[in-house]
Coordinates of C-alpha atoms in Angstrom, one line a residue:
Chain A
M1 CA 0.0 0.0 0.0
N2 CA 1.4 3.4 -0.9
L3 CA 2.3 6.0 1.7
D4 CA -0.3 8.6 0.5
A5 CA -3.2 6.2 1.1
T6 CA -1.8 5.3 4.5
Q7 CA -1.4 8.9 5.4
L8 CA -5.0 9.7 4.4
M9 CA -6.3 6.8 6.4
R10 CA -4.4 8.2 9.5
C11 CA -6.1 11.5 8.9
G12 CA -9.5 9.8 8.8
D13 CA -8.8 7.9 12.0
E14 CA -7.7 11.1 13.8
L15 CA -10.7 13.1 12.8
A16 CA -13.0 10.2 13.8
K17 CA -11.3 10.2 17.2
Y18 CA -11.7 14.0 17.4
L19 CA -15.4 13.7 16.8
Y20 CA -15.8 10.8 19.2
L21 CA -14.0 12.7 22.0
R22 CA -16.3 15.7 21.3
G23 CA -19.3 13.5 21.9
S24 CA -20.4 12.0 18.6
R25 CA -21.3 8.3 18.7
R26 CA -22.1 7.8 15.0
V27 CA -19.1 8.5 12.9
R28 CA -18.8 7.3 9.3
I29 CA -15.6 7.4 7.2
S30 CA -15.4 6.8 3.5
Y31 CA -12.5 7.0 1.1
D32 CA -12.1 7.5 -2.6
F33 CA -8.6 6.6 -3.8
G34 CA -7.8 8.2 -7.2
E35 CA -4.7 8.2 -9.5
E36 CA -3.9 11.8 -8.9
R37 CA -5.7 12.7 -5.7
S38 CA -7.5 10.7 -3.0
F39 CA -10.4 11.9 -0.8
C40 CA -11.6 11.1 2.7
A41 CA -15.1 12.0 4.0
I42 CA -16.0 11.9 7.7
S43 CA -19.5 12.4 8.8
A44 CA -21.0 12.6 12.3
P45 CA -24.8 13.0 11.9
D46 CA -25.4 13.2 15.6
Y47 CA -22.9 16.0 16.3
L48 CA -22.7 19.7 15.5
L49 CA -19.3 21.4 15.6
D50 CA -19.6 24.7 17.4
E51 CA -18.1 27.9 16.1
A52 CA -14.9 27.7 18.1
E53 CA -14.2 24.1 16.9
R54 CA -15.0 25.1 13.3
T55 CA -12.6 28.0 13.6
R56 CA -9.9 25.7 15.0
I57 CA -10.3 23.2 12.2
L58 CA -10.2 25.9 9.5
K59 CA -7.0 27.3 11.1
V60 CA -5.4 23.9 11.3
F61 CA -5.9 23.5 7.6
S62 CA -5.1 27.1 6.7
G63 CA -1.3 26.4 6.4
P64 CA 0.4 24.6 3.6
I65 CA 0.9 20.8 3.2
Q66 CA 4.3 20.0 4.7
P67 CA 5.4 16.6 3.4
E68 CA 8.7 16.9 5.2
I69 CA 6.8 16.8 8.5
A70 CA 3.9 14.5 7.4
S71 CA 6.0 11.6 5.9
Y72 CA 8.0 11.2 9.1
Y73 CA 5.9 12.5 12.0
G74 CA 2.6 11.5 10.4
A75 CA 3.0 8.1 12.0
L76 CA 2.0 9.8 15.3
A77 CA -1.5 10.7 14.0
G78 CA -4.1 8.6 15.8
R79 CA -1.6 7.4 18.4
R80 CA -2.9 9.3 21.4
R81 CA -5.6 7.8 23.5
D82 CA -6.6 10.7 25.6
G83 CA -6.7 13.5 23.1
A84 CA -6.8 14.4 19.4
E85 CA -3.9 16.0 17.6
I86 CA -5.5 17.5 14.6
E87 CA -2.7 20.1 14.2
L88 CA -0.6 17.4 12.6
L89 CA -3.4 16.8 10.0
G90 CA -2.9 20.2 8.5
T91 CA 0.6 19.1 7.3
M92 CA -0.8 15.8 5.8
A93 CA -4.0 16.7 3.9
E94 CA -6.1 19.5 2.5
L95 CA -9.5 20.5 3.7
E96 CA -12.0 20.3 0.8
D97 CA -15.2 20.9 2.7
L98 CA -16.5 21.5 6.2
M99 CA -20.3 21.5 6.6
V100 CA -22.3 21.7 9.8
T101 CA -26.0 21.6 9.2
E102 CA -29.0 20.9 11.5
G103 CA -30.2 17.4 10.7
G104 CA -27.1 16.6 8.7
G105 CA -24.6 16.9 11.5
T106 CA -21.0 17.5 10.7
Q107 CA -19.3 16.5 7.5
I108 CA -15.6 17.0 6.8
V109 CA -13.9 16.2 3.5
L110 CA -10.1 16.0 3.1
S111 CA -8.0 15.3 0.1
R112 CA -4.4 14.4 -0.5
R113 CA -2.4 14.5 -3.7
E114 CA -0.5 11.4 -4.8
A115 CA 3.2 12.2 -4.5
E116 CA 4.9 9.0 -5.7
Y117 CA 6.7 10.5 -8.6
F118 CA 8.4 7.9 -10.8
G119 CA 8.2 4.3 -11.9
K120 CA 5.9 3.0 -14.6
R121 CA 3.7 1.2 -12.1
K122 CA 2.7 2.7 -8.9
K123 CA 3.0 0.7 -5.7
R124 CA -0.3 -0.5 -4.3
Chain B
M1 CA -8.4 21.1 25.1
D2 CA -10.0 24.5 24.8
A3 CA -10.3 25.5 21.2
A4 CA -9.8 29.2 22.1
R5 CA -6.2 28.3 22.8
F6 CA -5.6 27.7 19.2
R7 CA -6.5 31.1 17.9
I8 CA -3.7 32.4 15.7
R9 CA -2.9 36.1 15.6
R10 CA -0.3 36.3 12.9
A11 CA 1.6 39.2 11.5
A12 CA -0.3 40.9 8.7
G13 CA 1.2 38.8 5.9
G14 CA 0.4 35.4 7.5
I15 CA 2.6 32.3 6.8
D16 CA 4.3 33.8 3.8
A17 CA 5.5 36.9 5.8
D18 CA 6.5 34.6 8.6
A19 CA 8.5 32.4 6.2
K20 CA 10.5 35.5 5.0
I21 CA 11.3 36.5 8.6
I22 CA 12.3 32.9 9.4
N23 CA 14.6 32.9 6.4
R24 CA 16.2 36.2 7.4
A25 CA 16.6 35.0 11.0
T26 CA 18.2 31.7 9.8
L27 CA 20.6 33.6 7.5
S28 CA 21.5 36.0 10.3
F29 CA 22.3 33.0 12.5
V30 CA 24.6 31.6 9.8
L31 CA 26.3 35.0 9.3
A32 CA 26.7 35.5 13.1
L33 CA 28.4 32.1 13.4
L34 CA 30.7 32.8 10.5
G35 CA 31.4 36.4 11.6
F36 CA 32.2 35.3 15.2
G37 CA 34.4 32.5 13.9
F38 CA 36.4 34.7 11.5
W39 CA 36.8 37.4 14.2
K40 CA 38.1 34.8 16.7
S41 CA 40.5 33.6 14.0
G42 CA 41.9 37.1 13.6
F43 CA 40.3 37.3 10.1
D44 CA 43.2 35.1 9.0
P45 CA 42.0 32.5 6.3
T46 CA 45.1 30.4 7.0
V47 CA 44.1 29.9 10.6
V48 CA 40.6 29.0 9.6
W49 CA 41.8 26.6 6.9
R50 CA 44.3 24.8 9.2
G51 CA 41.6 24.6 11.9
L52 CA 39.1 23.1 9.5
L53 CA 41.7 20.5 8.4
V54 CA 42.2 19.5 12.0
I55 CA 38.5 19.2 12.5
V56 CA 38.0 17.0 9.5
R57 CA 40.9 14.6 10.3
E58 CA 40.4 14.3 14.1
P59 CA 38.2 11.5 15.5
D60 CA 34.6 12.7 16.0
I61 CA 33.1 10.2 18.4
L62 CA 31.7 11.6 21.6
I63 CA 33.1 13.7 23.1
N64 CA 35.6 15.5 20.8
D65 CA 35.3 19.3 21.3
Y66 CA 36.4 21.2 18.2
V67 CA 37.1 24.3 20.3
A68 CA 39.7 22.2 22.2
L69 CA 41.1 20.6 19.0
A70 CA 41.1 23.5 16.6
G71 CA 40.2 26.7 18.5
L72 CA 37.1 28.8 18.9
G73 CA 37.4 30.5 15.6
P74 CA 37.6 27.5 13.2
A75 CA 35.0 25.6 15.3
F76 CA 32.5 28.4 14.8
V77 CA 33.3 28.7 11.1
N78 CA 32.7 25.0 10.8
A79 CA 29.3 25.5 12.5
G80 CA 28.4 28.4 10.3
L81 CA 29.4 26.4 7.1
L82 CA 27.2 23.4 8.1
A83 CA 24.3 25.6 9.1
L84 CA 24.6 27.3 5.7
A85 CA 24.6 23.9 4.0
A86 CA 21.5 22.8 6.0
W87 CA 19.7 26.0 5.1
G88 CA 20.7 25.7 1.5
L89 CA 19.5 22.1 1.3
L90 CA 16.1 23.2 2.7
R91 CA 15.9 26.0 0.2
V92 CA 16.9 23.9 -2.8
T93 CA 14.3 21.2 -2.0
G94 CA 11.7 23.9 -1.5
V95 CA 10.9 23.1 2.0
L96 CA 9.0 25.6 4.1
I97 CA 11.4 26.5 7.0
S98 CA 9.1 26.1 10.0
G99 CA 9.6 24.5 13.5
P100 CA 11.3 21.2 12.6
A101 CA 13.5 22.8 10.0
L102 CA 14.6 25.6 12.4
A103 CA 15.3 22.9 15.0
A104 CA 17.3 20.9 12.5
I105 CA 19.4 24.0 11.4
F106 CA 20.3 24.9 15.0
T107 CA 21.0 21.3 15.9
V108 CA 23.3 20.8 13.0
A109 CA 25.1 24.1 13.9
G110 CA 25.4 23.1 17.5
F111 CA 26.8 19.6 16.8
S112 CA 29.2 21.1 14.3
L113 CA 31.1 22.4 17.4
F114 CA 31.7 18.8 18.4
G115 CA 31.3 16.0 15.8
K116 CA 29.9 17.2 12.5
N117 CA 32.1 18.6 9.7
P118 CA 31.9 19.2 6.0
F119 CA 33.3 15.7 5.2
N120 CA 31.4 13.4 7.5
V121 CA 27.8 14.6 7.1
W122 CA 27.3 14.2 3.4
P123 CA 27.4 10.4 3.1
I124 CA 24.6 10.2 5.7
V125 CA 22.5 12.8 3.8
V126 CA 23.0 10.9 0.5
G127 CA 22.2 7.6 2.3
V128 CA 18.8 9.0 3.3
M129 CA 18.4 10.4 -0.2
I130 CA 19.0 6.9 -1.7
F131 CA 16.4 5.4 0.7
T132 CA 13.9 8.1 -0.4
W133 CA 14.6 7.3 -4.0
V134 CA 14.0 3.6 -3.5
E135 CA 10.8 4.5 -1.7
R136 CA 9.8 6.5 -4.8
R137 CA 9.3 9.7 -2.8
P138 CA 10.6 13.2 -3.4
F139 CA 13.8 13.9 -1.2
K140 CA 12.0 16.8 0.5
D141 CA 9.8 14.2 2.3
N142 CA 12.8 12.9 4.3
I143 CA 14.9 16.1 4.5
I144 CA 14.3 16.4 8.3
V145 CA 15.5 12.8 8.8
A146 CA 18.5 13.5 6.6
L147 CA 19.5 16.7 8.6
F148 CA 18.9 15.2 12.1
G149 CA 20.4 11.9 10.8
T150 CA 23.8 13.5 10.6
A151 CA 24.0 12.4 14.3
L152 CA 25.7 9.4 12.8
A153 CA 28.5 11.4 11.2
P154 CA 31.1 9.9 13.5
I155 CA 30.6 6.6 11.7
V156 CA 32.0 8.2 8.5
S157 CA 35.0 9.7 10.3
E158 CA 35.7 6.5 12.3
F159 CA 35.8 4.3 9.2
A160 CA 37.8 6.9 7.2
F161 CA 40.4 7.9 9.8
G162 CA 39.9 5.9 13.0
I163 CA 40.2 2.2 12.3
G164 CA 43.4 2.1 10.4
I165 CA 42.3 1.3 6.8
A166 CA 45.0 2.2 4.3
S167 CA 44.6 5.2 2.0
P168 CA 42.8 5.7 -0.3
W169 CA 40.4 2.9 0.7
N170 CA 39.8 4.5 4.0
L171 CA 37.8 7.3 2.4
L172 CA 35.8 4.8 0.4
A173 CA 35.1 2.8 3.5
G174 CA 33.9 6.0 5.4
V175 CA 31.6 7.0 2.6
V176 CA 30.1 3.5 2.2
A177 CA 29.6 3.2 5.9
G178 CA 27.9 6.6 6.0
L179 CA 25.6 5.7 3.1
A180 CA 24.5 2.5 4.7
A181 CA 23.9 4.2 8.1
G182 CA 21.8 6.9 6.3
F183 CA 19.9 4.4 4.3
F184 CA 18.8 2.3 7.2
L185 CA 18.1 5.3 9.5
T186 CA 14.8 6.4 8.0
P187 CA 12.8 3.2 8.7
V188 CA 14.4 2.8 12.1
A189 CA 13.4 6.4 13.0
R190 CA 9.8 5.8 12.0
G191 CA 9.7 2.7 14.2
A192 CA 11.3 4.6 17.1
L193 CA 8.4 7.1 17.0
D194 CA 6.1 4.2 17.9
F195 CA 8.1 3.5 21.1
T196 CA 8.5 7.1 22.3
R197 CA 5.1 8.3 21.0
G198 CA 6.4 11.9 20.5
Y199 CA 7.5 12.4 24.1
N200 CA 11.3 12.4 23.2
L201 CA 12.0 15.4 21.0
Y202 CA 15.3 14.0 19.8
N203 CA 13.6 10.9 18.3
I204 CA 16.2 10.5 15.5
G205 CA 18.9 10.5 18.2
F206 CA 17.1 7.5 19.7
A207 CA 16.9 5.8 16.3
A208 CA 20.6 6.7 15.6
G209 CA 21.5 5.1 18.9
F210 CA 20.3 1.7 17.6
V211 CA 22.1 2.1 14.3
G212 CA 25.3 3.1 16.2
T213 CA 24.9 0.2 18.6
V214 CA 24.6 -2.3 15.8
T215 CA 27.7 -0.8 14.0
M216 CA 29.7 -0.7 17.2
S217 CA 28.8 -4.3 18.1
A218 CA 29.9 -5.4 14.7
L219 CA 33.2 -3.6 15.1
R220 CA 33.8 -5.1 18.5
A221 CA 32.9 -8.6 17.3
F222 CA 35.8 -8.4 14.9
N223 CA 38.1 -6.7 17.5
V224 CA 38.4 -3.6 15.3
P225 CA 40.1 -0.9 17.4
L226 CA 38.5 2.5 17.5
S227 CA 40.5 5.7 17.6
G228 CA 38.4 7.0 20.5
G229 CA 39.8 10.3 21.7
F230 CA 38.4 12.8 24.2
A231 CA 38.7 16.5 24.0
W232 CA 37.0 19.0 26.3
A233 CA 38.0 22.7 26.5
E234 CA 37.7 24.2 30.0
N235 CA 36.9 27.7 29.0
G236 CA 35.1 30.4 31.0
P237 CA 32.1 32.3 29.7
D238 CA 33.9 35.5 28.9
E239 CA 34.6 34.8 25.3
I240 CA 31.3 33.3 24.2
L241 CA 28.6 34.4 26.5
P242 CA 28.4 38.1 25.4
F243 CA 28.0 36.9 21.8
L244 CA 25.3 34.5 22.8
A245 CA 23.5 37.1 24.9
L246 CA 23.5 39.6 22.1
Y247 CA 22.1 37.0 19.7
F248 CA 19.3 35.9 22.0
A249 CA 18.4 39.5 22.9
S250 CA 18.2 40.3 19.1
M251 CA 15.8 37.3 18.7
I252 CA 13.5 38.7 21.4
V253 CA 13.6 42.2 20.0
I254 CA 12.8 41.0 16.4
G255 CA 10.0 38.8 17.7
L256 CA 8.4 41.7 19.5
V257 CA 8.9 44.1 16.5
E258 CA 7.7 41.8 13.8
D259 CA 4.4 40.7 15.5
E260 CA 2.5 42.9 17.8
D261 CA 0.7 39.9 19.2
A262 CA 3.9 38.1 20.0
L263 CA 3.3 38.3 23.8
P264 CA -0.3 37.0 23.9
N265 CA 0.7 34.3 21.4
L266 CA 3.6 33.4 23.7
L267 CA 1.2 32.9 26.6
D268 CA -0.8 30.4 24.4
L269 CA 2.5 28.7 23.4
L270 CA 3.4 28.2 27.0
R271 CA 0.2 26.2 27.5
T272 CA 1.3 23.5 25.0
S273 CA 2.7 20.2 26.1
G274 CA 5.4 20.4 23.4
R275 CA 4.8 16.8 22.3
L276 CA 5.8 16.0 18.7
V277 CA 4.7 17.6 16.5
S278 CA 4.5 21.1 18.0
D279 CA 5.4 23.4 15.1
Y280 CA 5.4 26.8 16.9
P281 CA 5.9 29.1 13.9
R282 CA 2.9 27.4 12.2
S283 CA 0.7 27.5 15.2
F284 CA 1.6 30.7 17.0
G285 CA 3.5 32.8 14.4
I286 CA 7.1 33.7 14.1
G287 CA 6.9 36.6 16.7
A288 CA 6.1 34.3 19.6
T289 CA 8.5 31.7 18.4
L290 CA 11.5 34.0 18.2
L291 CA 10.5 35.3 21.7
N292 CA 10.4 31.8 23.0
M293 CA 13.7 30.9 21.3
G294 CA 15.4 34.0 22.8
L295 CA 14.0 33.3 26.3
M296 CA 15.2 29.7 26.1
G297 CA 18.6 30.8 25.0
F298 CA 18.9 32.9 28.2
T299 CA 17.4 30.1 30.3
G300 CA 19.9 27.6 29.1
S301 CA 22.8 30.1 29.5
L302 CA 21.8 31.0 33.0
L303 CA 21.5 27.3 34.0
A304 CA 24.9 26.6 32.4
L305 CA 26.3 29.5 34.4
A306 CA 24.7 28.3 37.6
A307 CA 25.9 24.8 37.1
G308 CA 29.5 26.0 36.5
C309 CA 29.6 24.5 33.0
D310 CA 32.6 24.8 30.8
W311 CA 31.9 27.2 27.9
N312 CA 33.2 25.0 25.1
G313 CA 31.8 23.5 21.8
P314 CA 29.6 20.8 23.4
V315 CA 28.0 23.2 25.9
V316 CA 27.4 25.9 23.4
G317 CA 26.1 23.2 21.0
G318 CA 23.7 22.2 23.8
I319 CA 22.4 25.8 24.1
F320 CA 22.0 26.1 20.3
T321 CA 20.0 22.8 20.3
L322 CA 17.8 24.1 23.1
V323 CA 17.2 27.3 21.2
G324 CA 16.4 25.5 17.9
F325 CA 13.9 23.1 19.6
S326 CA 12.2 26.1 21.1
A327 CA 10.6 26.4 17.7
F328 CA 9.5 22.8 18.0
G329 CA 8.3 21.8 21.4
K330 CA 10.4 23.4 24.1
H331 CA 9.5 26.3 26.3
P332 CA 10.6 27.4 29.8
L333 CA 7.7 25.8 31.6
N334 CA 8.1 22.3 30.1
A335 CA 11.9 22.3 29.7
L336 CA 12.9 23.4 33.2
P337 CA 11.5 20.4 35.2
P338 CA 13.7 17.8 33.5
M339 CA 16.7 20.1 33.5
L340 CA 16.3 20.6 37.3
G341 CA 15.9 16.9 37.6
V342 CA 19.3 16.4 36.0
M343 CA 20.9 19.0 38.3
A344 CA 19.4 17.2 41.3
A345 CA 20.5 13.7 40.2
A346 CA 24.0 15.0 39.4
S347 CA 24.2 16.4 42.9
L348 CA 22.9 13.3 44.6
T349 CA 25.1 10.8 42.7
P350 CA 28.8 10.4 42.3
Y351 CA 28.6 11.7 38.7
G352 CA 28.5 15.4 39.8
L353 CA 27.8 18.4 37.6
E354 CA 31.5 18.9 36.8
A355 CA 31.5 15.7 34.7
P356 CA 31.2 16.5 30.9
G357 CA 28.4 13.9 30.5
S358 CA 26.4 15.6 33.3
Q359 CA 26.9 19.1 31.8
L360 CA 25.6 17.9 28.4
A361 CA 22.7 16.0 30.1
L362 CA 21.7 19.2 31.8
L363 CA 21.2 21.1 28.5
F364 CA 20.0 18.2 26.4
S365 CA 17.6 16.7 29.0
A366 CA 15.0 19.1 27.6
T367 CA 14.4 16.4 25.0
L368 CA 12.0 15.1 27.7
A369 CA 10.1 18.5 28.0
P370 CA 6.9 17.0 26.6
I371 CA 6.6 14.7 29.6
A372 CA 6.6 17.7 31.9
G373 CA 4.2 19.5 29.5
A374 CA 1.7 16.6 29.3
Y375 CA 2.0 15.0 32.8
G376 CA 3.1 17.8 35.0
P377 CA 6.4 19.2 36.4
V378 CA 6.8 16.4 38.9
A379 CA 6.8 13.8 36.1
G380 CA 9.2 16.0 34.2
F381 CA 11.5 16.2 37.2
I382 CA 11.5 12.5 37.7
A383 CA 12.2 12.1 33.9
G384 CA 15.3 14.3 34.4
L385 CA 16.5 12.2 37.4
L386 CA 16.2 9.0 35.3
H387 CA 17.8 10.7 32.3
L388 CA 21.0 11.5 34.0
T389 CA 21.5 8.0 35.4
L390 CA 20.8 6.5 31.9
V391 CA 22.9 8.9 29.9
H392 CA 26.1 8.0 31.7
N393 CA 25.6 4.4 30.8
V394 CA 24.0 4.1 27.3
G395 CA 26.9 5.8 25.6
H396 CA 28.9 2.5 25.9
L397 CA 26.4 0.7 23.7
H398 CA 27.1 2.8 20.6
G399 CA 30.6 3.8 21.7
G400 CA 30.0 7.5 20.9
L401 CA 29.0 6.8 17.3
D402 CA 25.6 8.5 17.9
L403 CA 26.3 12.2 18.7
Y404 CA 22.7 12.5 20.1
N405 CA 23.5 10.3 23.1
N406 CA 20.9 12.2 25.1
G407 CA 18.3 11.5 22.5
F408 CA 19.1 7.8 22.8
S409 CA 18.8 8.0 26.6
G410 CA 15.7 10.2 26.4
G411 CA 14.0 7.7 24.1
M412 CA 14.5 5.0 26.7
V413 CA 13.2 7.3 29.5
A414 CA 10.1 8.3 27.5
G415 CA 9.5 4.7 26.4
I416 CA 9.5 3.5 30.0
M417 CA 7.7 6.4 31.7
V418 CA 4.9 7.3 29.3
P419 CA 3.1 3.9 29.5
M420 CA 3.3 4.0 33.3
L421 CA 2.1 7.6 33.4
D422 CA -0.8 6.8 31.1
W423 CA -1.7 3.8 33.3
I424 CA -1.7 6.1 36.4
R425 CA -3.8 8.7 34.6
E426 CA -6.3 6.1 33.4
R427 CA -6.5 4.6 36.9
R428 CA -7.2 8.0 38.4
R429 CA -9.8 8.7 35.8
H430 CA -11.8 5.6 36.7
E431 CA -11.5 5.9 40.5
P432 CA -14.8 6.5 42.1

C-alpha cells in the first residue's frame, strides 16, 4: 500500500477520534482513492461542531501541506488515546469541505495529492 | 483542550510573511556564526583553513570538542558552514522553513562544534536520499530525517580515519559506511516514534543510537580498534557568553517588533505540552516563536552558568539545540523540570555536575520536555532524574557513534515512563 493512502487513512482515523472525543457516537468514514488525488469524507450526523471548533479546524488546515513533516511525524497521528492532535493533519491533507447543518450533523472532506513520482507502475 | 487556545494572531502577511522572517533569521544566525568564527581567528583565512583540516581529520566520536582541538574561531566557522549547508538544502528542496527545519538547522550548527564537519555529514544525507529514491518519494519528504540523521556522522570519520584502513580505501570505507547508516536510519526512525510516542523530542537520536549500537557491536565482534579520543575545553564564559546574549536579545527584539501579538501568542504557546509535532511558527506565528527561542537561550545560558559548565563546543552546542527546539516543542515551563531533575540527580550521585556527561545532560535533557508538559512538572523532574542515570551508561552501547546520546537515553526514559504515566492517569480517571 502506498504512503499517500496510509497517510490519508491516518487523517480519517484522527478526525473520527476527534469527533468521538467531542461526543459523537455515530461516525462514518469513507474513502475515494484516485490516481492523482484521494479523498476522505467523515460524517457525524449526531454532532454539530460549534463555532470555536470550526474555527480551530479551519485554522489547522489554513497552512500549507508539509510533506517533510507528514511523511515522518505523520506516524504519530491517531496514536494518542486521551486526546486528538489535529494540528498534525494540516501538514498531511487539505480541507476540501466542512459542513455543519441541522439534521445533517458534521461533514468533513479531506484530500491528499498522490506524491509518488516515478516508476511505470505505482506501488499499491 | 480549549479551542480558544488555538487562535492564531499572525503578523499581517500570515505564513508567507513569517517564512520570509524565518529565512532572514536563519541567515542572520549563519552570518553571526561565520562572523564570530572569523573574528576569533583574527580574520586570517590560513588559521581557519588549518583549523578546518584538523576538524576533518580528528576523530569525531563523543566527546571531541572542536574548540579544544582547533580553537574557537575555526569551530564556529565549521558550525556556520554546516548551518549554511542545511539552510541551502532546505531552500533547494523547496521546504518551508518552520519549526522542525529551524530545530534541524540549530542542531546541525550546535553539533558542528563537536562532531559534524563538511566531510562526515554528506554520506549520511546521501544515504537518506537513496532510501527516499528507493521508496519513490521526493527527497524533501525525508529532508528532516537527513538533517537530524547527521548524528551518525562519526561513523564516517571512524571508518575513514579511525580504524586504520590504508589510504585511499579509508575514504571509500567511510563513505560507504555513512551511506549504509543513512539508508537504514529512516525506517528505524519511523519505528522509534512508535516507542517514544512523541515524548522524546530528539527521536532521531534515539533511532541513531540503535544504528550506532549495531555498528559498534559489529566492530567489537571483529576486534576492530577504535580511535576513540576525548577533547573538552575548560573555558570560562567571557569569550562566548556576550556573543550568545547579544544574539538571544536580538531574537527577542525582532520577535516583538515583527508581531504585535507576540506576547499574547507566547502565553498560548506556554500552555502547549510540546509533544511532537509542536510546530510553533505554524501554530503561533514567528513573533512568539522568536520570543520563546530567545528566552530559552537565556534560560539555558543561566542554567549553564549556575551549574558551572565549561563554555566550550559541546556546551554551546547544547544551548543552540535548546534554542532550535524552542521552535519545535520546548518552552521554559516544560523544559525546566527535566533540567532541574538532571541537576538534582547529578548532585545526589557520584557523577556530579562537573562531569562532561552531566553538563551535556543538563542542556539536552529538555528532550523530555513533553513529559513535563503533558503529565506535569513532577513527572518531568523524575524524567530528568532518570535521564542522568541512563545517559552516563547508554553511551557505551554505541561507543560514541551517535552524537545525540541524550536522544538515545531520552527515548528510553520516554518509552519506560509514558506507558506508566498513562496507566496512572487512566486509573485515576476511573477511580470513584
